[in-house]
């Protein structure tokens, strides 16, 4: 359990939407989950703390922060959040496979099983 819990997640979530534009959303999510949940690094709660993540992924940190803080991304996060609420999402990380909802990073094995079952 991280020392600082809970943290504000909207900057990290906006960062994920920004990284989607760079084709690096999955790598970004893995990096921030590892930073917070495995290394107890709460700096990912702020855009400034996400700069090193962007840089490590080969994305210019200034471009990343500007995009993550833009009105476009802010509005997209509102729309994504509203869509998640309609589907029954109540926290992050949440994964949806078909109509099944999986909450928490520790549920990845269940997600793999569900995906294999559907193959």
mmCIF file of N, CA and C in Angstrom:
data_model
loop_
_atom_site.group_PDB
_atom_site.id
_atom_site.type_symbol
_atom_site.label_atom_id
_atom_site.label_comp_id
_atom_site.label_asym_id
_atom_site.label_seq_id
_atom_site.Cartn_x
_atom_site.Cartn_y
_atom_site.Cartn_z
ATOM 1 N N UNK A 1 0.846 -1.185 0.000
ATOM 2 C CA UNK A 1 0.000 0.000 0.000
ATOM 3 C C UNK A 1 0.888 1.243 0.000
ATOM 4 N N UNK A 2 0.623 2.169 -0.918
ATOM 5 C CA UNK A 2 1.434 3.383 -0.954
ATOM 6 C C UNK A 2 1.320 4.182 0.348
ATOM 7 N N UNK A 3 2.379 4.877 0.685
ATOM 8 C CA UNK A 3 2.399 5.710 1.888
ATOM 9 C C UNK A 3 1.363 6.816 1.793
ATOM 10 N N UNK A 4 1.288 7.464 0.645
ATOM 11 C CA UNK A 4 0.318 8.537 0.417
ATOM 12 C C UNK A 4 -0.856 7.953 -0.365
ATOM 13 N N UNK A 5 -1.969 7.762 0.320
ATOM 14 C CA UNK A 5 -3.149 7.177 -0.308
ATOM 15 C C UNK A 5 -4.387 7.784 0.326
ATOM 16 N N UNK A 6 -5.349 8.169 -0.455
ATOM 17 C CA UNK A 6 -5.382 8.186 -1.926
ATOM 18 C C UNK A 6 -4.664 9.417 -2.464
ATOM 19 N N UNK A 7 -4.479 9.426 -3.766
ATOM 20 C CA UNK A 7 -3.912 10.584 -4.445
ATOM 21 C C UNK A 7 -4.925 11.081 -5.470
ATOM 22 N N UNK A 8 -4.752 12.319 -5.872
ATOM 23 C CA UNK A 8 -5.573 12.870 -6.946
ATOM 24 C C UNK A 8 -5.124 12.217 -8.246
ATOM 25 N N UNK A 9 -6.050 11.664 -8.996
ATOM 26 C CA UNK A 9 -5.685 10.911 -10.198
ATOM 27 C C UNK A 9 -5.958 11.645 -11.506
ATOM 28 N N UNK A 10 -6.657 12.772 -11.478
ATOM 29 C CA UNK A 10 -7.013 13.415 -12.746
ATOM 30 C C UNK A 10 -5.794 13.811 -13.581
ATOM 31 N N UNK A 11 -4.689 14.304 -13.010
ATOM 32 C CA UNK A 11 -3.541 14.579 -13.881
ATOM 33 C C UNK A 11 -3.010 13.318 -14.572
ATOM 34 N N UNK A 12 -2.922 12.222 -13.841
ATOM 35 C CA UNK A 12 -2.438 10.967 -14.438
ATOM 36 C C UNK A 12 -3.409 10.453 -15.498
ATOM 37 N N UNK A 13 -4.705 10.604 -15.250
ATOM 38 C CA UNK A 13 -5.700 10.170 -16.230
ATOM 39 C C UNK A 13 -5.639 11.028 -17.486
ATOM 40 N N UNK A 14 -5.494 12.345 -17.301
ATOM 41 C CA UNK A 14 -5.333 13.211 -18.476
ATOM 42 C C UNK A 14 -4.042 12.852 -19.215
ATOM 43 N N UNK A 15 -3.012 12.478 -18.462
ATOM 44 C CA UNK A 15 -1.765 12.049 -19.078
ATOM 45 C C UNK A 15 -1.958 10.817 -19.947
ATOM 46 N N UNK A 16 -2.794 9.898 -19.491
ATOM 47 C CA UNK A 16 -3.067 8.692 -20.285
ATOM 48 C C UNK A 16 -3.724 9.055 -21.612
ATOM 49 N N UNK A 17 -4.655 9.990 -21.563
ATOM 50 C CA UNK A 17 -5.315 10.409 -22.803
ATOM 51 C C UNK A 17 -4.331 11.134 -23.714
ATOM 52 N N UNK A 18 -3.424 11.906 -23.144
ATOM 53 C CA UNK A 18 -2.393 12.558 -23.953
ATOM 54 C C UNK A 18 -1.490 11.511 -24.591
ATOM 55 N N UNK A 19 -1.082 10.517 -23.813
ATOM 56 C CA UNK A 19 -0.202 9.473 -24.345
ATOM 57 C C UNK A 19 -0.882 8.649 -25.425
ATOM 58 N N UNK A 20 -2.197 8.600 -25.400
ATOM 59 C CA UNK A 20 -2.934 7.919 -26.472
ATOM 60 C C UNK A 20 -2.600 8.572 -27.808
ATOM 61 N N UNK A 21 -2.431 9.896 -27.803
ATOM 62 C CA UNK A 21 -2.091 10.626 -29.036
ATOM 63 C C UNK A 21 -0.709 10.241 -29.562
ATOM 64 N N UNK A 22 0.171 9.822 -28.658
ATOM 65 C CA UNK A 22 1.526 9.438 -29.040
ATOM 66 C C UNK A 22 1.659 7.933 -29.261
ATOM 67 N N UNK A 23 0.555 7.189 -29.095
ATOM 68 C CA UNK A 23 0.581 5.743 -29.265
ATOM 69 C C UNK A 23 1.299 5.021 -28.132
ATOM 70 N N UNK A 24 1.319 5.637 -26.946
ATOM 71 C CA UNK A 24 2.068 5.069 -25.825
ATOM 72 C C UNK A 24 1.232 4.949 -24.562
ATOM 73 N N UNK A 25 -0.070 4.884 -24.701
ATOM 74 C CA UNK A 25 -0.956 4.851 -23.533
ATOM 75 C C UNK A 25 -0.689 3.637 -22.649
ATOM 76 N N UNK A 26 -0.562 2.459 -23.233
ATOM 77 C CA UNK A 26 -0.361 1.246 -22.428
ATOM 78 C C UNK A 26 0.956 1.296 -21.666
ATOM 79 N N UNK A 27 2.026 1.690 -22.346
ATOM 80 C CA UNK A 27 3.333 1.800 -21.685
ATOM 81 C C UNK A 27 3.287 2.825 -20.554
ATOM 82 N N UNK A 28 2.592 3.921 -20.788
ATOM 83 C CA UNK A 28 2.441 4.970 -19.783
ATOM 84 C C UNK A 28 1.700 4.429 -18.556
ATOM 85 N N UNK A 29 0.592 3.740 -18.796
ATOM 86 C CA UNK A 29 -0.177 3.197 -17.677
ATOM 87 C C UNK A 29 0.649 2.213 -16.857
ATOM 88 N N UNK A 30 1.375 1.347 -17.532
ATOM 89 C CA UNK A 30 2.232 0.406 -16.814
ATOM 90 C C UNK A 30 3.278 1.146 -15.989
ATOM 91 N N UNK A 31 3.827 2.208 -16.543
ATOM 92 C CA UNK A 31 4.858 2.976 -15.842
ATOM 93 C C UNK A 31 4.306 3.680 -14.609
ATOM 94 N N UNK A 32 3.131 4.297 -14.734
ATOM 95 C CA UNK A 32 2.625 5.017 -13.557
ATOM 96 C C UNK A 32 2.076 4.059 -12.498
ATOM 97 N N UNK A 33 1.488 2.953 -12.907
ATOM 98 C CA UNK A 33 1.043 1.967 -11.905
ATOM 99 C C UNK A 33 2.243 1.414 -11.140
ATOM 100 N N UNK A 34 3.312 1.095 -11.851
ATOM 101 C CA UNK A 34 4.513 0.581 -11.191
ATOM 102 C C UNK A 34 5.100 1.640 -10.260
ATOM 103 N N UNK A 35 5.145 2.874 -10.713
ATOM 104 C CA UNK A 35 5.694 3.948 -9.879
ATOM 105 C C UNK A 35 4.909 4.082 -8.578
ATOM 106 N N UNK A 36 3.600 4.143 -8.682
ATOM 107 C CA UNK A 36 2.775 4.384 -7.493
ATOM 108 C C UNK A 36 2.604 3.142 -6.632
ATOM 109 N N UNK A 37 2.178 2.048 -7.219
ATOM 110 C CA UNK A 37 1.821 0.865 -6.445
ATOM 111 C C UNK A 37 3.005 -0.019 -6.069
ATOM 112 N N UNK A 38 4.068 0.026 -6.858
ATOM 113 C CA UNK A 38 5.213 -0.839 -6.563
ATOM 114 C C UNK A 38 6.388 -0.089 -5.943
ATOM 115 N N UNK A 39 6.568 1.195 -6.325
ATOM 116 C CA UNK A 39 7.707 1.944 -5.801
ATOM 117 C C UNK A 39 7.298 3.058 -4.847
ATOM 118 N N UNK A 40 5.991 3.168 -4.544
ATOM 119 C CA UNK A 40 5.494 4.158 -3.586
ATOM 120 C C UNK A 40 5.854 5.590 -4.000
ATOM 121 N N UNK A 41 5.741 5.875 -5.288
ATOM 122 C CA UNK A 41 6.082 7.186 -5.825
ATOM 123 C C UNK A 41 4.797 7.960 -6.116
ATOM 124 N N UNK A 42 4.417 8.819 -5.187
ATOM 125 C CA UNK A 42 3.175 9.583 -5.332
ATOM 126 C C UNK A 42 3.338 10.807 -6.230
ATOM 127 N N UNK A 43 4.514 11.028 -6.777
ATOM 128 C CA UNK A 43 4.710 12.183 -7.660
ATOM 129 C C UNK A 43 3.842 12.076 -8.915
ATOM 130 N N UNK A 44 3.368 10.870 -9.235
ATOM 131 C CA UNK A 44 2.521 10.695 -10.418
ATOM 132 C C UNK A 44 1.146 11.332 -10.242
ATOM 133 N N UNK A 45 0.903 11.910 -9.084
ATOM 134 C CA UNK A 45 -0.362 12.610 -8.854
ATOM 135 C C UNK A 45 -0.366 14.010 -9.473
ATOM 136 N N UNK A 46 0.811 14.468 -9.916
ATOM 137 C CA UNK A 46 0.932 15.816 -10.486
ATOM 138 C C UNK A 46 1.569 15.746 -11.874
ATOM 139 N N UNK A 47 1.164 16.651 -12.741
ATOM 140 C CA UNK A 47 1.740 16.672 -14.089
ATOM 141 C C UNK A 47 3.258 16.821 -14.048
ATOM 142 N N UNK A 48 3.772 17.620 -13.139
ATOM 143 C CA UNK A 48 5.223 17.778 -13.046
ATOM 144 C C UNK A 48 5.894 16.457 -12.702
ATOM 145 N N UNK A 49 5.258 15.654 -11.875
ATOM 146 C CA UNK A 49 5.805 14.347 -11.516
ATOM 147 C C UNK A 49 5.719 13.334 -12.644
ATOM 148 N N UNK A 50 4.916 13.640 -13.658
ATOM 149 C CA UNK A 50 4.765 12.744 -14.804
ATOM 150 C C UNK A 50 5.754 13.059 -15.926
ATOM 151 N N UNK A 51 6.446 14.169 -15.817
ATOM 152 C CA UNK A 51 7.433 14.543 -16.836
ATOM 153 C C UNK A 51 8.481 13.444 -17.049
ATOM 154 N N UNK A 52 9.056 12.877 -15.959
ATOM 155 C CA UNK A 52 10.052 11.823 -16.176
ATOM 156 C C UNK A 52 9.477 10.591 -16.883
ATOM 157 N N UNK A 53 8.203 10.301 -16.648
ATOM 158 C CA UNK A 53 7.566 9.167 -17.323
ATOM 159 C C UNK A 53 7.488 9.447 -18.815
ATOM 160 N N UNK A 54 7.039 10.658 -19.168
ATOM 161 C CA UNK A 54 6.962 11.032 -20.585
ATOM 162 C C UNK A 54 8.334 10.937 -21.237
ATOM 163 N N UNK A 55 9.325 11.487 -20.571
ATOM 164 C CA UNK A 55 10.682 11.467 -21.113
ATOM 165 C C UNK A 55 11.184 10.041 -21.310
ATOM 166 N N UNK A 56 10.946 9.179 -20.323
ATOM 167 C CA UNK A 56 11.388 7.781 -20.419
ATOM 168 C C UNK A 56 10.719 7.054 -21.579
ATOM 169 N N UNK A 57 9.527 7.516 -21.954
ATOM 170 C CA UNK A 57 8.800 6.897 -23.065
ATOM 171 C C UNK A 57 9.111 7.569 -24.406
ATOM 172 N N UNK A 58 10.059 8.495 -24.390
ATOM 173 C CA UNK A 58 10.467 9.139 -25.634
ATOM 174 C C UNK A 58 9.542 10.246 -26.094
ATOM 175 N N UNK A 59 8.746 10.788 -25.170
ATOM 176 C CA UNK A 59 7.827 11.874 -25.498
ATOM 177 C C UNK A 59 8.355 13.152 -24.847
ATOM 178 N N UNK A 60 8.392 14.232 -25.624
ATOM 179 C CA UNK A 60 8.856 15.505 -25.089
ATOM 180 C C UNK A 60 7.986 15.905 -23.890
ATOM 181 N N UNK A 61 8.579 16.075 -22.712
ATOM 182 C CA UNK A 61 7.790 16.387 -21.520
ATOM 183 C C UNK A 61 6.982 17.676 -21.628
ATOM 184 N N UNK A 62 7.515 18.692 -22.312
ATOM 185 C CA UNK A 62 6.774 19.946 -22.476
ATOM 186 C C UNK A 62 5.524 19.737 -23.328
ATOM 187 N N UNK A 63 5.672 19.002 -24.434
ATOM 188 C CA UNK A 63 4.504 18.699 -25.289
ATOM 189 C C UNK A 63 3.482 17.872 -24.517
ATOM 190 N N UNK A 64 3.983 16.888 -23.764
ATOM 191 C CA UNK A 64 3.108 16.021 -22.977
ATOM 192 C C UNK A 64 2.301 16.836 -21.969
ATOM 193 N N UNK A 65 2.973 17.682 -21.181
ATOM 194 C CA UNK A 65 2.279 18.469 -20.156
ATOM 195 C C UNK A 65 1.287 19.430 -20.796
ATOM 196 N N UNK A 66 1.687 20.094 -21.872
ATOM 197 C CA UNK A 66 0.778 21.033 -22.544
ATOM 198 C C UNK A 66 -0.473 20.321 -23.038
ATOM 199 N N UNK A 67 -0.300 19.148 -23.624
ATOM 200 C CA UNK A 67 -1.450 18.400 -24.119
ATOM 201 C C UNK A 67 -2.309 17.885 -22.971
ATOM 202 N N UNK A 68 -1.672 17.317 -21.955
ATOM 203 C CA UNK A 68 -2.428 16.769 -20.815
ATOM 204 C C UNK A 68 -3.199 17.853 -20.080
ATOM 205 N N UNK A 69 -2.730 19.089 -20.147
ATOM 206 C CA UNK A 69 -3.386 20.195 -19.455
ATOM 207 C C UNK A 69 -4.320 20.994 -20.359
ATOM 208 N N UNK A 70 -4.493 20.535 -21.599
ATOM 209 C CA UNK A 70 -5.312 21.271 -22.567
ATOM 210 C C UNK A 70 -6.811 21.089 -22.307
ATOM 211 N N UNK A 71 -7.585 22.040 -22.812
ATOM 212 C CA UNK A 71 -9.045 21.966 -22.708
ATOM 213 C C UNK A 71 -9.576 20.726 -23.429
ATOM 214 N N UNK A 72 -8.959 20.388 -24.547
ATOM 215 C CA UNK A 72 -9.384 19.209 -25.320
ATOM 216 C C UNK A 72 -9.296 17.936 -24.478
ATOM 217 N N UNK A 73 -8.162 17.735 -23.810
ATOM 218 C CA UNK A 73 -7.972 16.528 -23.004
ATOM 219 C C UNK A 73 -8.857 16.575 -21.768
ATOM 220 N N UNK A 74 -9.004 17.736 -21.164
ATOM 221 C CA UNK A 74 -9.889 17.855 -19.994
ATOM 222 C C UNK A 74 -11.318 17.442 -20.359
ATOM 223 N N UNK A 75 -11.792 17.904 -21.505
ATOM 224 C CA UNK A 75 -13.146 17.557 -21.945
ATOM 225 C C UNK A 75 -13.243 16.075 -22.276
ATOM 226 N N UNK A 76 -12.195 15.519 -22.880
ATOM 227 C CA UNK A 76 -12.193 14.098 -23.205
ATOM 228 C C UNK A 76 -12.259 13.248 -21.934
ATOM 229 N N UNK A 77 -11.555 13.681 -20.884
ATOM 230 C CA UNK A 77 -11.606 12.937 -19.618
ATOM 231 C C UNK A 77 -13.009 12.967 -19.031
ATOM 232 N N UNK A 78 -13.682 14.083 -19.132
ATOM 233 C CA UNK A 78 -15.072 14.165 -18.649
ATOM 234 C C UNK A 78 -15.939 13.178 -19.421
ATOM 235 N N UNK A 79 -15.805 13.151 -20.736
ATOM 236 C CA UNK A 79 -16.607 12.237 -21.560
ATOM 237 C C UNK A 79 -16.276 10.780 -21.248
ATOM 238 N N UNK A 80 -14.986 10.459 -21.105
ATOM 239 C CA UNK A 80 -14.588 9.080 -20.783
ATOM 240 C C UNK A 80 -15.119 8.678 -19.402
ATOM 241 N N UNK A 81 -15.058 9.588 -18.447
ATOM 242 C CA UNK A 81 -15.557 9.307 -17.096
ATOM 243 C C UNK A 81 -17.059 9.062 -17.129
ATOM 244 N N UNK A 82 -17.789 9.905 -17.821
ATOM 245 C CA UNK A 82 -19.239 9.725 -17.939
ATOM 246 C C UNK A 82 -19.567 8.372 -18.580
ATOM 247 N N UNK A 83 -18.812 8.012 -19.623
ATOM 248 C CA UNK A 83 -19.025 6.719 -20.274
ATOM 249 C C UNK A 83 -18.731 5.561 -19.340
ATOM 250 N N UNK A 84 -17.684 5.678 -18.541
ATOM 251 C CA UNK A 84 -17.357 4.641 -17.563
ATOM 252 C C UNK A 84 -18.438 4.482 -16.507
ATOM 253 N N UNK A 85 -18.964 5.595 -16.030
ATOM 254 C CA UNK A 85 -20.031 5.534 -15.025
ATOM 255 C C UNK A 85 -21.259 4.813 -15.560
ATOM 256 N N UNK A 86 -21.591 5.070 -16.818
ATOM 257 C CA UNK A 86 -22.730 4.401 -17.446
ATOM 258 C C UNK A 86 -22.515 2.889 -17.473
ATOM 259 N N UNK A 87 -21.260 2.457 -17.655
ATOM 260 C CA UNK A 87 -20.937 1.018 -17.719
ATOM 261 C C UNK A 87 -20.774 0.380 -16.345
ATOM 262 N N UNK A 88 -20.768 1.190 -15.273
ATOM 263 C CA UNK A 88 -20.625 0.642 -13.931
ATOM 264 C C UNK A 88 -19.227 0.709 -13.351
ATOM 265 N N UNK A 89 -18.333 1.448 -14.004
ATOM 266 C CA UNK A 89 -16.971 1.605 -13.488
ATOM 267 C C UNK A 89 -17.021 2.464 -12.236
ATOM 268 N N UNK A 90 -16.244 2.063 -11.216
ATOM 269 C CA UNK A 90 -16.259 2.809 -9.959
ATOM 270 C C UNK A 90 -14.875 3.151 -9.430
ATOM 271 N N UNK A 91 -13.832 2.791 -10.136
ATOM 272 C CA UNK A 91 -12.483 3.108 -9.683
ATOM 273 C C UNK A 91 -11.471 2.759 -10.744
ATOM 274 N N UNK A 92 -10.222 3.096 -10.451
ATOM 275 C CA UNK A 92 -9.147 2.813 -11.402
ATOM 276 C C UNK A 92 -8.049 2.027 -10.702
ATOM 277 N N UNK A 93 -7.488 1.095 -11.399
ATOM 278 C CA UNK A 93 -7.761 0.773 -12.798
ATOM 279 C C UNK A 93 -8.938 -0.190 -12.927
ATOM 280 N N UNK A 94 -9.747 0.034 -13.908
ATOM 281 C CA UNK A 94 -10.851 -0.853 -14.244
ATOM 282 C C UNK A 94 -10.675 -1.304 -15.681
ATOM 283 N N UNK A 95 -10.928 -2.571 -15.906
ATOM 284 C CA UNK A 95 -10.832 -3.146 -17.240
ATOM 285 C C UNK A 95 -12.175 -3.768 -17.566
ATOM 286 N N UNK A 96 -12.650 -3.550 -18.769
ATOM 287 C CA UNK A 96 -13.919 -4.110 -19.206
ATOM 288 C C UNK A 96 -13.650 -5.049 -20.377
ATOM 289 N N UNK A 97 -14.093 -6.294 -20.224
ATOM 290 C CA UNK A 97 -13.982 -7.293 -21.289
ATOM 291 C C UNK A 97 -15.410 -7.747 -21.572
ATOM 292 N N UNK A 98 -15.909 -7.344 -22.727
ATOM 293 C CA UNK A 98 -17.320 -7.614 -23.007
ATOM 294 C C UNK A 98 -18.170 -6.843 -22.016
ATOM 295 N N UNK A 99 -18.944 -7.559 -21.204
ATOM 296 C CA UNK A 99 -19.756 -6.922 -20.161
ATOM 297 C C UNK A 99 -19.177 -7.143 -18.766
ATOM 298 N N UNK A 100 -18.061 -7.872 -18.699
ATOM 299 C CA UNK A 100 -17.416 -8.160 -17.414
ATOM 300 C C UNK A 100 -16.502 -7.011 -17.005
ATOM 301 N N UNK A 101 -16.615 -6.588 -15.737
ATOM 302 C CA UNK A 101 -15.787 -5.522 -15.195
ATOM 303 C C UNK A 101 -14.778 -6.133 -14.227
ATOM 304 N N UNK A 102 -13.517 -5.754 -14.404
ATOM 305 C CA UNK A 102 -12.446 -6.198 -13.521
ATOM 306 C C UNK A 102 -11.800 -4.952 -12.923
ATOM 307 N N UNK A 103 -11.748 -4.882 -11.612
ATOM 308 C CA UNK A 103 -11.202 -3.714 -10.947
ATOM 309 C C UNK A 103 -9.934 -4.081 -10.187
ATOM 310 N N UNK A 104 -8.882 -3.337 -10.453
ATOM 311 C CA UNK A 104 -7.633 -3.522 -9.734
ATOM 312 C C UNK A 104 -6.561 -4.184 -10.580
ATOM 313 N N UNK A 105 -5.330 -3.727 -10.414
ATOM 314 C CA UNK A 105 -4.197 -4.278 -11.155
ATOM 315 C C UNK A 105 -3.981 -5.743 -10.823
ATOM 316 N N UNK A 106 -4.377 -6.158 -9.629
ATOM 317 C CA UNK A 106 -4.184 -7.553 -9.221
ATOM 318 C C UNK A 106 -5.174 -8.499 -9.888
ATOM 319 N N UNK A 107 -6.022 -8.002 -10.763
ATOM 320 C CA UNK A 107 -7.012 -8.830 -11.453
ATOM 321 C C UNK A 107 -6.583 -9.226 -12.866
ATOM 322 N N UNK A 108 -5.355 -8.941 -13.231
ATOM 323 C CA UNK A 108 -4.898 -9.201 -14.598
ATOM 324 C C UNK A 108 -4.994 -10.680 -14.964
ATOM 325 N N UNK A 109 -4.745 -11.578 -14.018
ATOM 326 C CA UNK A 109 -4.872 -13.009 -14.316
ATOM 327 C C UNK A 109 -6.305 -13.358 -14.706
ATOM 328 N N UNK A 110 -7.265 -12.749 -14.020
ATOM 329 C CA UNK A 110 -8.676 -12.997 -14.345
ATOM 330 C C UNK A 110 -9.021 -12.462 -15.731
ATOM 331 N N UNK A 111 -8.428 -11.323 -16.083
ATOM 332 C CA UNK A 111 -8.651 -10.745 -17.404
ATOM 333 C C UNK A 111 -8.084 -11.669 -18.471
ATOM 334 N N UNK A 112 -6.867 -12.167 -18.245
ATOM 335 C CA UNK A 112 -6.265 -13.115 -19.192
ATOM 336 C C UNK A 112 -7.148 -14.340 -19.381
ATOM 337 N N UNK A 113 -7.686 -14.862 -18.278
ATOM 338 C CA UNK A 113 -8.561 -16.033 -18.346
ATOM 339 C C UNK A 113 -9.826 -15.721 -19.142
ATOM 340 N N UNK A 114 -10.402 -14.552 -18.910
ATOM 341 C CA UNK A 114 -11.617 -14.152 -19.628
ATOM 342 C C UNK A 114 -11.335 -13.988 -21.110
ATOM 343 N N UNK A 115 -10.221 -13.371 -21.442
ATOM 344 C CA UNK A 115 -9.864 -13.205 -22.857
ATOM 345 C C UNK A 115 -9.614 -14.552 -23.521
ATOM 346 N N UNK A 116 -8.936 -15.466 -22.815
ATOM 347 C CA UNK A 116 -8.683 -16.803 -23.368
ATOM 348 C C UNK A 116 -9.985 -17.562 -23.576
ATOM 349 N N UNK A 117 -10.914 -17.383 -22.642
ATOM 350 C CA UNK A 117 -12.214 -18.046 -22.740
ATOM 351 C C UNK A 117 -12.978 -17.562 -23.977
ATOM 352 N N UNK A 118 -12.803 -16.322 -24.329
ATOM 353 C CA UNK A 118 -13.514 -15.735 -25.458
ATOM 354 C C UNK A 118 -12.845 -16.019 -26.799
ATOM 355 N N UNK A 119 -11.608 -16.529 -26.778
ATOM 356 C CA UNK A 119 -10.875 -16.786 -28.030
ATOM 357 C C UNK A 119 -11.378 -18.023 -28.734
#
